mmCIF file of C-alpha atoms in Angstrom:
data_model
loop_
_atom_site.group_PDB
_atom_site.id
_atom_site.type_symbol
_atom_site.label_atom_id
_atom_site.label_comp_id
_atom_site.label_asym_id
_atom_site.label_seq_id
_atom_site.Cartn_x
_atom_site.Cartn_y
_atom_site.Cartn_z
ATOM 1 C CA MET A 1 137.077 52.898 200.590
ATOM 2 C CA LYS A 2 135.344 55.118 197.897
ATOM 3 C CA TYR A 3 135.268 52.177 195.519
ATOM 4 C CA ALA A 4 133.943 49.773 198.062
ATOM 5 C CA ILE A 5 131.256 52.350 198.982
ATOM 6 C CA THR A 6 130.228 52.754 195.329
ATOM 7 C CA THR A 7 129.980 49.025 194.653
ATOM 8 C CA ILE A 8 127.885 48.327 197.760
ATOM 9 C CA ALA A 9 125.557 51.319 196.848
ATOM 10 C CA LEU A 10 125.202 49.972 193.359
ATOM 11 C CA VAL A 11 124.535 46.521 194.409
ATOM 12 C CA ALA A 12 122.031 47.591 196.815
ATOM 13 C CA GLY A 13 120.165 49.507 193.810
ATOM 14 C CA ILE A 14 120.332 46.533 191.607
ATOM 15 C CA ALA A 15 118.989 44.129 194.181
ATOM 16 C CA ALA A 16 116.093 46.554 194.998
ATOM 17 C CA GLY A 17 115.272 46.516 191.051
ATOM 18 C CA VAL A 18 116.017 50.040 190.589
ATOM 19 C CA ALA A 19 115.319 50.797 186.924
ATOM 20 C CA SER A 20 113.738 53.896 185.258
ATOM 21 C CA ALA A 21 113.518 55.982 182.209
ATOM 22 C CA ASP A 22 112.896 59.868 181.963
ATOM 23 C CA GLY A 23 111.611 61.226 178.819
ATOM 24 C CA SER A 24 111.919 64.840 177.580
ATOM 25 C CA PRO A 25 109.850 67.206 175.354
ATOM 26 C CA TYR A 26 112.185 66.686 172.530
ATOM 27 C CA SER A 27 113.881 63.263 172.511
ATOM 28 C CA PRO A 28 113.286 59.734 173.830
ATOM 29 C CA GLY A 29 115.298 60.384 176.992
ATOM 30 C CA LEU A 30 117.652 58.832 179.261
ATOM 31 C CA VAL A 31 117.468 55.446 181.195
ATOM 32 C CA TYR A 32 118.779 54.817 184.771
ATOM 33 C CA GLY A 33 119.323 51.546 186.605
ATOM 34 C CA TRP A 34 119.390 47.961 185.503
ATOM 35 C CA ASN A 35 118.350 48.258 182.056
ATOM 36 C CA GLY A 36 121.245 50.360 180.736
ATOM 37 C CA VAL A 37 122.875 49.290 177.578
ATOM 38 C CA GLY A 38 124.215 45.838 176.731
ATOM 39 C CA THR A 39 127.238 44.682 174.940
ATOM 40 C CA GLY A 40 125.893 41.542 173.499
ATOM 41 C CA HIS A 41 128.481 39.472 175.398
ATOM 42 C CA GLY A 42 126.778 39.381 178.725
ATOM 43 C CA VAL A 43 127.841 42.696 179.988
ATOM 44 C CA ARG A 44 125.773 45.456 180.650
ATOM 45 C CA TYR A 45 126.745 49.277 181.497
ATOM 46 C CA VAL A 46 124.283 50.897 183.874
ATOM 47 C CA ALA A 47 124.075 54.495 185.615
ATOM 48 C CA PHE A 48 122.656 55.526 188.776
ATOM 49 C CA GLY A 49 121.917 59.274 189.376
ATOM 50 C CA MET A 50 123.236 60.914 192.508
ATOM 51 C CA PRO A 51 123.360 64.696 193.527
ATOM 52 C CA LYS A 52 125.917 66.190 191.135
ATOM 53 C CA SER A 53 127.498 62.909 190.144
ATOM 54 C CA THR A 54 126.673 59.658 188.647
ATOM 55 C CA ILE A 55 127.553 55.960 189.454
ATOM 56 C CA VAL A 56 128.425 54.070 186.219
ATOM 57 C CA ALA A 57 129.121 50.306 186.489
ATOM 58 C CA ALA A 58 129.956 47.530 184.092
ATOM 59 C CA VAL A 59 127.621 44.450 185.365
ATOM 60 C CA ARG A 60 127.238 40.825 184.475
ATOM 61 C CA ALA A 61 123.929 40.689 182.916
ATOM 62 C CA ARG A 62 122.885 37.112 184.207
ATOM 63 C CA ASP A 63 123.217 37.969 187.911
ATOM 64 C CA GLY A 64 123.930 41.611 188.210
ATOM 65 C CA ARG A 65 127.432 41.123 189.675
ATOM 66 C CA VAL A 66 129.486 44.317 189.479
ATOM 67 C CA LEU A 67 132.693 43.936 187.451
ATOM 68 C CA ARG A 68 134.119 47.476 187.821
ATOM 69 C CA SER A 69 132.473 50.967 188.751
ATOM 70 C CA ASN A 70 133.270 54.479 188.988
ATOM 71 C CA VAL A 71 131.773 57.939 190.159
ATOM 72 C CA VAL A 72 131.564 60.395 187.383
ATOM 73 C CA ARG A 73 131.177 64.075 188.238
ATOM 74 C CA GLY A 74 127.790 65.421 186.792
ATOM 75 C CA GLU A 75 124.536 64.036 186.330
ATOM 76 C CA TYR A 76 124.136 61.560 183.318
ATOM 77 C CA GLY A 77 122.167 58.752 182.063
ATOM 78 C CA VAL A 78 122.320 56.092 179.372
ATOM 79 C CA PRO A 79 120.748 57.675 176.194
ATOM 80 C CA LEU A 80 117.624 56.277 174.644
ATOM 81 C CA VAL A 81 117.604 56.513 170.739
ATOM 82 C CA ALA A 82 114.070 55.313 170.250
ATOM 83 C CA TYR A 83 110.634 55.637 172.073
ATOM 84 C CA ASN A 84 110.409 51.577 172.251
ATOM 85 C CA GLY A 85 113.043 51.823 174.809
ATOM 86 C CA THR A 86 116.025 51.127 172.749
ATOM 87 C CA SER A 87 119.153 52.420 174.457
ATOM 88 C CA GLY A 88 122.541 53.560 172.785
ATOM 89 C CA GLY A 89 125.915 55.273 173.354
ATOM 90 C CA LEU A 90 128.157 52.024 173.418
ATOM 91 C CA SER A 91 130.610 51.944 170.543
ATOM 92 C CA GLY A 92 130.813 48.909 168.221
ATOM 93 C CA ASP A 93 134.138 47.942 169.564
ATOM 94 C CA ARG A 94 132.785 48.236 173.023
ATOM 95 C CA LYS A 95 135.568 50.506 174.158
ATOM 96 C CA SER A 96 133.735 53.658 174.701
ATOM 97 C CA LEU A 97 130.479 54.628 176.254
ATOM 98 C CA VAL A 98 128.544 58.047 175.931
ATOM 99 C CA LEU A 99 126.285 59.307 178.458
ATOM 100 C CA GLY A 100 123.927 62.366 178.222
ATOM 101 C CA TRP A 101 121.928 64.779 180.222
ATOM 102 C CA TYR A 102 119.099 67.166 179.436
ATOM 103 C CA GLY A 103 119.449 70.622 177.796
ATOM 104 C CA PRO A 104 116.969 73.472 177.369
ATOM 105 C CA LEU A 105 113.832 73.395 175.399
ATOM 106 C CA PRO A 106 114.391 74.274 171.594
ATOM 107 C CA GLY A 107 114.736 77.847 171.312
ATOM 108 C CA GLN A 108 115.638 78.674 174.876
ATOM 109 C CA SER A 109 119.096 79.463 176.084
ATOM 110 C CA GLY A 110 121.311 76.812 177.797
ATOM 111 C CA LYS A 111 123.629 74.010 177.273
ATOM 112 C CA THR A 112 123.579 70.190 176.920
ATOM 113 C CA ARG A 113 126.030 68.003 178.267
ATOM 114 C CA PHE A 114 127.664 64.615 177.444
ATOM 115 C CA VAL A 115 130.658 62.721 178.618
ATOM 116 C CA VAL A 116 132.526 59.788 176.854
ATOM 117 C CA LEU A 117 133.826 57.122 179.154
ATOM 118 C CA ASP A 118 136.556 54.457 178.583
ATOM 119 C CA THR A 119 134.721 51.251 179.381
ATOM 120 C CA ARG A 120 137.945 49.498 180.460
ATOM 121 C CA THR A 121 138.283 51.800 183.545
ATOM 122 C CA LEU A 122 134.975 54.010 183.455
ATOM 123 C CA ASP A 123 137.005 57.216 183.503
ATOM 124 C CA ALA A 124 135.863 60.201 181.806
ATOM 125 C CA ARG A 125 137.692 60.621 178.676
ATOM 126 C CA ARG A 126 136.108 63.577 177.212
ATOM 127 C CA ALA A 127 133.310 65.976 178.585
ATOM 128 C CA ILE A 128 131.278 67.699 175.683
ATOM 129 C CA VAL A 129 129.012 70.881 176.266
ATOM 130 C CA LEU A 130 126.970 72.107 173.283
ATOM 131 C CA ASP A 131 124.981 75.114 173.147
ATOM 132 C CA GLY A 132 121.189 74.592 172.744
ATOM 133 C CA SER A 133 118.964 71.591 172.703
ATOM 134 C CA TRP A 134 120.484 68.235 171.912
ATOM 135 C CA SER A 135 120.503 64.388 172.290
ATOM 136 C CA PHE A 136 122.546 61.561 171.367
ATOM 137 C CA ASP A 137 122.078 59.679 168.200
ATOM 138 C CA ALA A 138 124.762 57.249 167.362
ATOM 139 C CA VAL A 139 128.426 56.580 167.501
ATOM 140 C CA SER A 140 130.951 55.231 165.087
ATOM 141 C CA PRO A 141 132.351 51.714 165.708
ATOM 142 C CA THR A 142 135.688 53.155 167.127
ATOM 143 C CA ALA A 143 133.974 56.279 168.797
ATOM 144 C CA GLY A 144 135.891 58.454 166.362
ATOM 145 C CA THR A 145 132.880 60.327 165.337
ATOM 146 C CA LEU A 146 129.670 60.939 167.541
ATOM 147 C CA TYR A 147 126.343 61.814 166.119
ATOM 148 C CA PHE A 148 124.165 64.205 168.160
ATOM 149 C CA THR A 149 120.696 65.443 167.154
ATOM 150 C CA GLU A 150 120.291 69.222 167.247
ATOM 151 C CA HIS A 151 116.637 69.930 168.153
ATOM 152 C CA LEU A 152 115.228 73.232 166.467
ATOM 153 C CA ARG A 153 111.436 72.624 167.374
ATOM 154 C CA ALA A 154 109.690 70.269 169.976
ATOM 155 C CA GLY A 155 105.867 69.345 169.730
ATOM 156 C CA ASP A 156 103.649 67.521 167.600
ATOM 157 C CA ARG A 157 105.873 68.243 164.605
ATOM 158 C CA PRO A 158 109.280 68.554 165.676
ATOM 159 C CA LEU A 159 112.275 69.747 163.474
ATOM 160 C CA TYR A 160 115.796 68.505 163.888
ATOM 161 C CA ARG A 161 118.992 67.738 162.245
ATOM 162 C CA VAL A 162 121.834 65.229 162.794
ATOM 163 C CA ARG A 163 125.264 66.685 163.167
ATOM 164 C CA THR A 164 128.590 65.017 163.511
ATOM 165 C CA TYR A 165 131.271 65.523 166.486
ATOM 166 C CA ASP A 166 134.766 64.645 165.821
ATOM 167 C CA ALA A 167 135.858 63.186 169.371
ATOM 168 C CA ARG A 168 139.498 63.576 168.657
ATOM 169 C CA SER A 169 139.664 67.290 167.866
ATOM 170 C CA GLY A 170 136.456 68.029 169.984
ATOM 171 C CA ARG A 171 134.848 69.985 166.980
ATOM 172 C CA LEU A 172 131.255 70.003 166.033
ATOM 173 C CA GLY A 173 130.789 69.363 162.431
ATOM 174 C CA GLY A 174 128.092 70.336 160.002
ATOM 175 C CA ALA A 175 124.489 68.742 159.410
ATOM 176 C CA ILE A 176 124.284 65.217 157.664
ATOM 177 C CA VAL A 177 122.604 65.474 154.372
ATOM 178 C CA ASP A 178 120.181 62.992 153.016
ATOM 179 C CA ARG A 179 121.829 61.584 150.065
ATOM 180 C CA LEU A 180 118.516 60.793 148.345
ATOM 181 C CA GLU A 181 116.738 63.953 148.778
ATOM 182 C CA GLY A 182 119.472 66.218 149.622
ATOM 183 C CA GLU A 183 117.749 67.654 152.904
ATOM 184 C CA GLU A 184 119.398 68.200 156.379
ATOM 185 C CA GLU A 185 116.494 68.888 158.550
ATOM 186 C CA MET A 186 114.176 65.948 159.468
ATOM 187 C CA GLY A 187 110.701 65.884 161.259
ATOM 188 C CA GLY A 188 109.030 62.983 163.079
ATOM 189 C CA GLN A 189 109.311 60.796 166.255
ATOM 190 C CA PRO A 190 111.957 58.159 166.483
ATOM 191 C CA VAL A 191 110.117 55.103 167.374
ATOM 192 C CA ALA A 192 112.399 52.004 166.603
ATOM 193 C CA ARG A 193 116.013 51.396 166.017
ATOM 194 C CA ALA A 194 118.170 48.700 164.572
ATOM 195 C CA SER A 195 121.797 48.537 164.210
ATOM 196 C CA SER A 196 124.437 46.430 162.293
ATOM 197 C CA ALA A 197 126.673 44.013 164.211
ATOM 198 C CA LEU A 198 129.578 46.456 164.941
ATOM 199 C CA GLY A 199 127.495 49.842 164.748
ATOM 200 C CA ARG A 200 128.606 51.070 161.514
ATOM 201 C CA TRP A 201 124.887 51.406 160.286
ATOM 202 C CA ALA A 202 122.094 52.748 162.473
ATOM 203 C CA TYR A 203 118.709 52.522 161.129
ATOM 204 C CA THR A 204 115.903 54.593 162.706
ATOM 205 C CA LEU A 205 112.110 54.291 162.071
ATOM 206 C CA TYR A 206 110.288 57.542 162.437
ATOM 207 C CA ALA A 207 106.681 58.069 162.778
ATOM 208 C CA ARG A 208 105.229 61.344 161.053
ATOM 209 C CA ARG A 209 101.840 63.012 161.727
ATOM 210 C CA GLY A 210 100.100 63.266 158.467
ATOM 211 C CA ASP A 211 102.554 61.583 156.497
ATOM 212 C CA GLU A 212 104.018 58.200 155.801
ATOM 213 C CA PRO A 213 106.791 56.844 158.089
ATOM 214 C CA PHE A 214 110.368 56.691 156.966
ATOM 215 C CA VAL A 215 113.783 55.005 157.886
ATOM 216 C CA HIS A 216 116.807 57.117 158.577
ATOM 217 C CA ALA A 217 119.827 54.973 157.558
ATOM 218 C CA LEU A 218 123.045 56.463 158.977
ATOM 219 C CA ASP A 219 126.561 55.161 157.934
ATOM 220 C CA THR A 220 128.538 56.313 160.968
ATOM 221 C CA VAL A 221 131.684 55.646 159.190
ATOM 222 C CA LYS A 222 131.294 57.525 156.050
ATOM 223 C CA ARG A 223 129.292 60.127 157.622
ATOM 224 C CA GLU A 224 126.438 59.586 155.161
ATOM 225 C CA ALA A 225 122.665 59.337 155.641
ATOM 226 C CA PHE A 226 119.811 57.944 153.597
ATOM 227 C CA CYS A 227 116.033 58.676 154.358
ATOM 228 C CA ILE A 228 113.696 56.029 152.690
ATOM 229 C CA ASP A 229 109.995 56.775 152.681
ATOM 230 C CA LEU A 230 107.747 53.711 153.594
ATOM 231 C CA PRO A 231 104.628 53.165 151.531
ATOM 232 C CA LEU A 232 102.399 52.339 154.530
ATOM 233 C CA ARG A 233 98.960 53.760 154.909
ATOM 234 C CA LEU A 234 98.928 54.093 158.419
ATOM 235 C CA GLY A 235 97.799 56.545 160.927
ATOM 236 C CA TYR A 236 100.105 58.191 163.287
ATOM 237 C CA GLY A 237 99.350 56.117 166.290
ATOM 238 C CA ALA A 238 99.580 52.908 164.209
ATOM 239 C CA GLN A 239 102.993 54.073 163.199
ATOM 240 C CA TRP A 240 104.068 53.912 166.871
ATOM 241 C CA ALA A 241 103.684 50.243 166.892
ATOM 242 C CA LEU A 242 106.114 49.597 164.079
ATOM 243 C CA GLY A 243 109.605 47.864 164.707
ATOM 244 C CA LEU A 244 112.822 47.136 162.910
ATOM 245 C CA GLU A 245 114.674 43.863 162.341
ATOM 246 C CA LEU A 246 117.868 43.765 160.503
ATOM 247 C CA GLY A 247 118.476 40.423 158.881
ATOM 248 C CA ARG A 248 121.553 38.472 159.746
ATOM 249 C CA ASP A 249 123.616 39.238 156.521
ATOM 250 C CA GLY A 250 122.647 42.914 156.963
ATOM 251 C CA LYS A 251 121.325 42.960 153.564
ATOM 252 C CA SER A 252 117.517 43.584 154.307
ATOM 253 C CA LEU A 253 116.000 45.713 156.869
ATOM 254 C CA ALA A 254 112.330 44.260 157.843
ATOM 255 C CA VAL A 255 109.738 46.648 159.139
ATOM 256 C CA ILE A 256 107.528 44.711 161.424
ATOM 257 C CA ARG A 257 103.987 45.315 162.829
ATOM 258 C CA GLY A 258 103.157 42.693 165.638
ATOM 259 C CA ARG A 259 104.385 39.469 164.228
ATOM 260 C CA SER A 260 103.896 40.492 160.620
ATOM 261 C CA GLU A 261 106.486 41.913 158.127
ATOM 262 C CA VAL A 262 104.781 44.805 156.678
ATOM 263 C CA ALA A 263 107.872 46.132 154.377
ATOM 264 C CA ALA A 264 111.324 45.363 153.735
ATOM 265 C CA VAL A 265 114.379 47.699 152.710
ATOM 266 C CA ASP A 266 117.271 46.415 150.637
ATOM 267 C CA THR A 267 119.970 47.986 152.302
ATOM 268 C CA ALA A 268 122.232 48.015 149.104
ATOM 269 C CA THR A 269 119.665 49.834 146.671
ATOM 270 C CA TRP A 270 117.272 51.208 149.473
ATOM 271 C CA LYS A 271 114.453 49.868 147.389
ATOM 272 C CA VAL A 272 111.400 49.088 149.417
ATOM 273 C CA SER A 273 108.910 46.034 148.976
ATOM 274 C CA SER A 274 105.801 45.733 150.918
#
């Protein structure tokens, strides 16, 4: 009966076109409803908030048919990884789904909560509670390593760092250091995201006020990151209109503005042409 009620409620929500996204002062936010996150194989995982719980379901993308659903204790949403609406949380092998919730503002006391679900059953595999302000960033192909962004400062000039979380041991690791410049703290706003086919590489384009944009290339398997500055003379507002497109062979990352390619990054050497 509980399963039937959940399914009926979910179908009713989808039929009504329920879909929304909530932002936050320090991250792109969370998405609820039909948008969710897709597998690329005709299935989407969606979340609907309820008081103190969340309806999670796998639905068929073409018609919204519910394939399976579950109720998870706690309030969660599908994480957004860029302000252009790109969602994340699904591992490359499509066996794990990470959902998140909002934490306190940077500098304030409180906790941020996440949950890892088994996509085959939609049961909670692990609950994660971190002190402070955090958001989801990426997940390795088999979900052995999760990547969370620790927000140190919000506002027009945010400051944050990406840290690892070992899903097997439940231990939070250190910050990911930029292999090109040796820095672990970053600034800017994530405006676009592109990922390799199995999710090993997560490429995020950041806009920066008073500076040039850059791409953060994260190797989710080796736990390495590379920050590539883009030689583009664009104002802060114009940087928000940039997008990313990864070539089919994964060897080139195009920076797009409208219909034009304004820069290209060689993903083997990190050299930029414009």
